Coordinates of C-alpha atoms in Angstrom, one line a residue:
X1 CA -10.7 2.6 -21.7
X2 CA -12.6 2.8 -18.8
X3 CA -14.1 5.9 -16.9
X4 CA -15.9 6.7 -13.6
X5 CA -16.5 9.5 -11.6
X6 CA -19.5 11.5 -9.7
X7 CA -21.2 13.8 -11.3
X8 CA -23.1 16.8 -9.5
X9 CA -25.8 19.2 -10.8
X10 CA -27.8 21.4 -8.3
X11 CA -26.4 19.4 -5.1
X12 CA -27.7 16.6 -6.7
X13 CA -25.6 13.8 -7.2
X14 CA -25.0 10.9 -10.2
X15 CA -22.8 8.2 -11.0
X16 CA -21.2 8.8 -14.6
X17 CA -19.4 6.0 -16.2
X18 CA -18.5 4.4 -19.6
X19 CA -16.2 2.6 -21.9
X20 CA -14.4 4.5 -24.8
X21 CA -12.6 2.4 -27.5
X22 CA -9.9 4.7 -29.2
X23 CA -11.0 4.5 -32.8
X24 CA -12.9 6.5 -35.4
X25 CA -13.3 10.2 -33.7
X26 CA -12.3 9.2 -29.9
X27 CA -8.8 9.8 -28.6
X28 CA -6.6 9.5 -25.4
X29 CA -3.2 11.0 -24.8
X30 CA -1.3 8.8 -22.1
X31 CA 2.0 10.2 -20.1
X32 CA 3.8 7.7 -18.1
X33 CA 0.9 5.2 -18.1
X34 CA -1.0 8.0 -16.6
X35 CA -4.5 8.9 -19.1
X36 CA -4.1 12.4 -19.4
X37 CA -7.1 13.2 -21.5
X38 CA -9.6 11.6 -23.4
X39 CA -11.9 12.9 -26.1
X40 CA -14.8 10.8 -27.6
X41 CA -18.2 10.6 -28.7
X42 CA -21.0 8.8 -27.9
X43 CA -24.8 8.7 -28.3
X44 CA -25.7 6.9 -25.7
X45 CA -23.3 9.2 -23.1
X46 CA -21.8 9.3 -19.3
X47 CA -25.5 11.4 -18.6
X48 CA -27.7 9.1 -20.9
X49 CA -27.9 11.8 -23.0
X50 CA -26.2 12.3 -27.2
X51 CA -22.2 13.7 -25.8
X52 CA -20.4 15.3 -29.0
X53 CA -18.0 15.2 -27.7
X54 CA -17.1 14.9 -24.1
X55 CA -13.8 15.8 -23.1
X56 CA -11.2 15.0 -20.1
X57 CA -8.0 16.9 -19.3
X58 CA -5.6 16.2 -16.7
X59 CA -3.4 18.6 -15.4
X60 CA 0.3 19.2 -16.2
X61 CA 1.1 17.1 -12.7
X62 CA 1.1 13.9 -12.3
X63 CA 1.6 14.2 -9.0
X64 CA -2.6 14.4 -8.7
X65 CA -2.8 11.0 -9.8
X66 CA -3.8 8.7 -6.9
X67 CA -3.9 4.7 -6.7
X68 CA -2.5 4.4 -9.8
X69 CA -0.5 1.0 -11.7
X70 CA -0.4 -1.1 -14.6
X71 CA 0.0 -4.6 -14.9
X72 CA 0.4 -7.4 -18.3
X73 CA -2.6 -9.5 -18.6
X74 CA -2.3 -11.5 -21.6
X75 CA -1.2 -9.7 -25.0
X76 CA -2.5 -6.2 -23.2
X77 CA -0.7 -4.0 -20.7
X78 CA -3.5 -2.4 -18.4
X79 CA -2.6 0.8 -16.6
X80 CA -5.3 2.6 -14.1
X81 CA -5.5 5.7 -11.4
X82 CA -7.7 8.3 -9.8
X83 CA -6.7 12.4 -10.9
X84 CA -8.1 13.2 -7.4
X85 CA -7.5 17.4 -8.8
X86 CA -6.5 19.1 -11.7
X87 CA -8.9 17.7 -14.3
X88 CA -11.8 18.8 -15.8
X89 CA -15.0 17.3 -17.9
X90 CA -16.5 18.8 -20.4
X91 CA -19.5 17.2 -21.7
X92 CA -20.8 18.9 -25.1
X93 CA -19.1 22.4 -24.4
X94 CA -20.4 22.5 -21.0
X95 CA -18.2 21.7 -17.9
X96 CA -19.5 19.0 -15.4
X97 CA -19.2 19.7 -11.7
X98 CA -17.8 16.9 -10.0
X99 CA -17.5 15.0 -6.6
X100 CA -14.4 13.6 -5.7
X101 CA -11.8 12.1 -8.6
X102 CA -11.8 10.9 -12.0
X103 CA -11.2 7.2 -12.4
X104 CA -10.0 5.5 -15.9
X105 CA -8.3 1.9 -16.5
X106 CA -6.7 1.9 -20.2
X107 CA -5.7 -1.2 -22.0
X108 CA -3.4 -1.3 -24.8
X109 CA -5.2 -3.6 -26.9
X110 CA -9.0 -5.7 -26.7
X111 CA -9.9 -8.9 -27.9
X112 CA -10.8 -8.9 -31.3
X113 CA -14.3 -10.3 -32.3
X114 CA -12.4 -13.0 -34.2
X115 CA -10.1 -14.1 -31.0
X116 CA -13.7 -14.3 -29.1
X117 CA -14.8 -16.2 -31.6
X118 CA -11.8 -18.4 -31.4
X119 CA -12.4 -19.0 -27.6
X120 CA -16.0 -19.2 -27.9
X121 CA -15.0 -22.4 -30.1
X122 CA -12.6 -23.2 -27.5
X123 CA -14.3 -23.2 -25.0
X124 CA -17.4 -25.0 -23.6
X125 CA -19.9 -23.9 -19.9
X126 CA -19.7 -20.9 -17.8
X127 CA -16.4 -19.3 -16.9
X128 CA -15.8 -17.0 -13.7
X129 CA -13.9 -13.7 -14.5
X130 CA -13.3 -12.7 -10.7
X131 CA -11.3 -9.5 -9.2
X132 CA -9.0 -11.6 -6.8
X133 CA -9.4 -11.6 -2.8
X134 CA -6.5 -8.5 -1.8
X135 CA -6.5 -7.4 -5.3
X136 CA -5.0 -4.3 -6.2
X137 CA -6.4 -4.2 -9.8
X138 CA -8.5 -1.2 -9.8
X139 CA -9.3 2.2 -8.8
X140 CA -10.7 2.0 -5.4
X141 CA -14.6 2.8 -5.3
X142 CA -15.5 6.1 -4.2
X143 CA -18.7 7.5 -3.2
X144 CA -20.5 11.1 -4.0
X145 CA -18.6 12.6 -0.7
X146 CA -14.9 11.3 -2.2
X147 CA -13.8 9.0 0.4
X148 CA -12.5 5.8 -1.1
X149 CA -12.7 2.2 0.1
X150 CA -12.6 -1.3 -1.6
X151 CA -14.4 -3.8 -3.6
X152 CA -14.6 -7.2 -2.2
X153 CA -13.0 -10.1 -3.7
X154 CA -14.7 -13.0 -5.4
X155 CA -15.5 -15.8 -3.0
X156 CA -15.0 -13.8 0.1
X157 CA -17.8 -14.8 2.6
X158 CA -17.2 -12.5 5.2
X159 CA -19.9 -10.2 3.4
X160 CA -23.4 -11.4 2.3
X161 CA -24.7 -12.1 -0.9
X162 CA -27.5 -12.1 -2.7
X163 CA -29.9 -15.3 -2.4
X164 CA -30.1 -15.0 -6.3
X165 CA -26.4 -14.9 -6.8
X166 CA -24.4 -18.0 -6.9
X167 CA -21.3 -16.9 -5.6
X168 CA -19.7 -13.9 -3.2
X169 CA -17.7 -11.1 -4.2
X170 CA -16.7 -9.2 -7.3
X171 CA -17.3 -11.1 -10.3
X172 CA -18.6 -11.9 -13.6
X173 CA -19.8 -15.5 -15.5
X174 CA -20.1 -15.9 -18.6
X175 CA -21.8 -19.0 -20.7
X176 CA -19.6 -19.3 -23.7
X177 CA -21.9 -22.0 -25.3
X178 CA -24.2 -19.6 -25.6
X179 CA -21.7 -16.2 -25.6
X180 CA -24.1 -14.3 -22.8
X181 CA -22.8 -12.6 -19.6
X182 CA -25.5 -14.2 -17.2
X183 CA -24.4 -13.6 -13.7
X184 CA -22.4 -9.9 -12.5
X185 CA -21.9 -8.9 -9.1
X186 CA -19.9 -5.9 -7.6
X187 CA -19.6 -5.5 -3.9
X188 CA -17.6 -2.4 -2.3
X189 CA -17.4 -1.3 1.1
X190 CA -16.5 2.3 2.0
X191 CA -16.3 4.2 5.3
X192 CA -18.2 7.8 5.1
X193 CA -17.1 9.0 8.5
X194 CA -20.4 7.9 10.3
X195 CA -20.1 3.9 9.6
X196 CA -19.0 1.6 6.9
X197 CA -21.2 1.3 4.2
X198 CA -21.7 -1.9 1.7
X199 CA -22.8 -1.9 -1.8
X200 CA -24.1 -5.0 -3.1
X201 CA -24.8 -4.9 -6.7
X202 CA -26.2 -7.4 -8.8
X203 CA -26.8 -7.5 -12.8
X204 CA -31.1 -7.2 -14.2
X205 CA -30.4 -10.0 -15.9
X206 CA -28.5 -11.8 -18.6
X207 CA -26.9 -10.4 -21.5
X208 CA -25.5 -11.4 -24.9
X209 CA -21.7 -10.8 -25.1
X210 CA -21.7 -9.3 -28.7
X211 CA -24.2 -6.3 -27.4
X212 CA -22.2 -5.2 -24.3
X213 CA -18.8 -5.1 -26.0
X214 CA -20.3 -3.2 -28.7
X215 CA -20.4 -0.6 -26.3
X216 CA -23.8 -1.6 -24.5
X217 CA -23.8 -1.6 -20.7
X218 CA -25.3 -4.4 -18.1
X219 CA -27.8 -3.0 -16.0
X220 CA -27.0 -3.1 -12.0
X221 CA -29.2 -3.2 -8.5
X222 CA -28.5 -3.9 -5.1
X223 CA -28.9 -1.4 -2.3
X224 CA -26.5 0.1 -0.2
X225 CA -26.4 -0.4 3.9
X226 CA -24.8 1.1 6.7
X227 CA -23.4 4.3 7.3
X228 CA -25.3 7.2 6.2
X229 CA -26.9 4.5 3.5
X230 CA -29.1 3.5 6.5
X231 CA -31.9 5.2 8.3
X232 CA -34.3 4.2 10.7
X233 CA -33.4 0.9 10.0
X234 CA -33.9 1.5 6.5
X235 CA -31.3 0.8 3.4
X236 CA -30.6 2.4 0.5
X237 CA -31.6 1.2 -3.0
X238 CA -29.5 1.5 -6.1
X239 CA -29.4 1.1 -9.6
X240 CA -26.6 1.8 -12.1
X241 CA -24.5 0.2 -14.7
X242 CA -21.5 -1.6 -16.0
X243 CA -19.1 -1.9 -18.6
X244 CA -16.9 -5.0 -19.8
X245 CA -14.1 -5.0 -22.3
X246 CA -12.5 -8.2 -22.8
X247 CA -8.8 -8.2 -22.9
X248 CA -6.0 -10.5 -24.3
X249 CA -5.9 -12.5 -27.6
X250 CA -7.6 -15.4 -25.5
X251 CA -10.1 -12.8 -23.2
X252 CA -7.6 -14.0 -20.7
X253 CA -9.6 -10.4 -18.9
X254 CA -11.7 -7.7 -18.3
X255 CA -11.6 -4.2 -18.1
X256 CA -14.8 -2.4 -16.6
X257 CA -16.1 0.3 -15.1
X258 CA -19.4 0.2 -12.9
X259 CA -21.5 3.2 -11.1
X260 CA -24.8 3.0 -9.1
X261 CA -26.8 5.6 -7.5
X262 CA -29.5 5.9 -5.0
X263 CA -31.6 8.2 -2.7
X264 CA -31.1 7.5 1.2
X265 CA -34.0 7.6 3.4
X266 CA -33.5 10.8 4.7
X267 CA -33.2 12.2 0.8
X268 CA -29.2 12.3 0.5
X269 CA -28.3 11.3 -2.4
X270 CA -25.9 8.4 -2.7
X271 CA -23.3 7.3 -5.3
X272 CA -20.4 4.6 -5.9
X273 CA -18.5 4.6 -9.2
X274 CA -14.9 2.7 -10.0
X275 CA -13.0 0.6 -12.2
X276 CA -11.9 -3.1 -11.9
X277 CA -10.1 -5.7 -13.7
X278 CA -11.4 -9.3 -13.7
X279 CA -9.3 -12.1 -14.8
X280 CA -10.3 -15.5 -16.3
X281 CA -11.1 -17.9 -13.1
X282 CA -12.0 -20.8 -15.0
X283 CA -14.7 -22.9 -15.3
X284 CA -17.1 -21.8 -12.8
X285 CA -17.7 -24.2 -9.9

């Protein structure tokens, strides 16, 4: 599973988000395809800190659910939404104020480490795992003031990309010769009332496959421009994370969940969290 939301402590705000796997001491209960609560454990938590445990409850309605859906991807039925009320978070007995909704994409079943290593024999050069152009695959992003927006598809040059990045879009490559994740990028665009703001967010560098779905995270950049992200001519940077859970006996998929943050110009602070699935592209061009 995969969760996202906006934290806030003191008017200040942070992204929070994470993968759980079901096992050992975490569990979900799930109504209708709809994640109605989640309890797990992690040392390594949604606010970088030990959580023992951190707990989500939805409310009796299911009505509160927003964006949600579900979909078959190879041997795993994905199913995602928004609880834009009724919830609450409680990380290690204390309840976390929040900004907006609570996002979570749940998966039936991952790839096991002996199907990856099945496809890493399978397979040879980089492969693109991309969120399609017109997707509806995800929870839409949301910023720290809870308007929603969405992310922008792989390949779609009507938004810039970084002169690092090879491609445009939402996406993620990775080498299986040598099993590392070496290229993510997640672009969003979201209107906050006073212009429409782009994220661009890029990865700090490659990865090994093994350490991020062992529950590790890729680091993310990028900045954040218009709208109240720019002042004086001036953007806003960001930094964050991502998570990636392969899906389908032959990782026919992904399931993630990314978050950034930042501190405007003027001092607001700025935010963009969500969940996205990424399907196998192919052999990247």
């Amino acid at each position: 599973m995969a969760v996202a939301f906006t934290s806030t402590d003191a008017g200040i705000y942070s992204n929070a988000n994470d993968n759980v796997r079901i096992e050992k001491r975490s569990a979900a209960m799930v109504d209708s395809n709809i994640v109605t609560g989640v309890r797990f454990v992690h040392t390594d938590g949604i606010s970088n800190s030990e959580c023992s445990p951190c707990l989500f409850t939805g409310s009796d309605s299911l009505s509160d659910v927003k964006d949600s859906g579900f979909t078959t991807i190879g041997s795993s039925t994905v199913s995602w939404g928004r609880w834009d009320s009724g919830f609450s978070v409680v990380a290690n007995d204390v309840t976390v104020e929040t900004s907006g909704g609570f996002s979570f994409m749940y998966a039936s079943s991952f790839t096991t480490d002996s199907q990856i290593a099945d496809v890493a024999a399978a397979k040879s050069g980089s492969y693109v795992y991309a969120f399609g152009q017109g997707s509806a695959l995800m929870t839409p992003p949301q910023i720290e003031t809870g308007q929603t927006g969405t992310l922008i598809g792989y390949g779609d040059g009507n938004v810039a990309r970084d002169e690092t990045q090879l491609y445009h879009g939402t996406y993620m490559v990775i080498d299986w010769d040598s099993q590392k994740i070496t290229e993510t990028s997640v672009v969003a665009q979201v209107n906050d009332s006073t212009g429409l703001r782009t994220y661009n967010l890029k990865d700090t560098g490659a990865a090994y496959l093994s350490d991020v779905l062992d529950g590790g995270q890729l680091g993310m950049v990028g900045y954040c421009e218009g709208g109240a992200c720019t002042v004086g001519g001036n953007d806003t940077s960001m930094n964050g994370q991502m998570t990636v859970d392969l899906i389908g006996d032959a990782a026919e998929g992904a399931v993630t969940s990314y978050g950034a943050k930042g501190t405007a110009p003027d001092g607001t602070g700025v935010t963009i969290s969500g969940t996205a699935v990424l399907q196998d592209n192919g052999l990247a061009p």
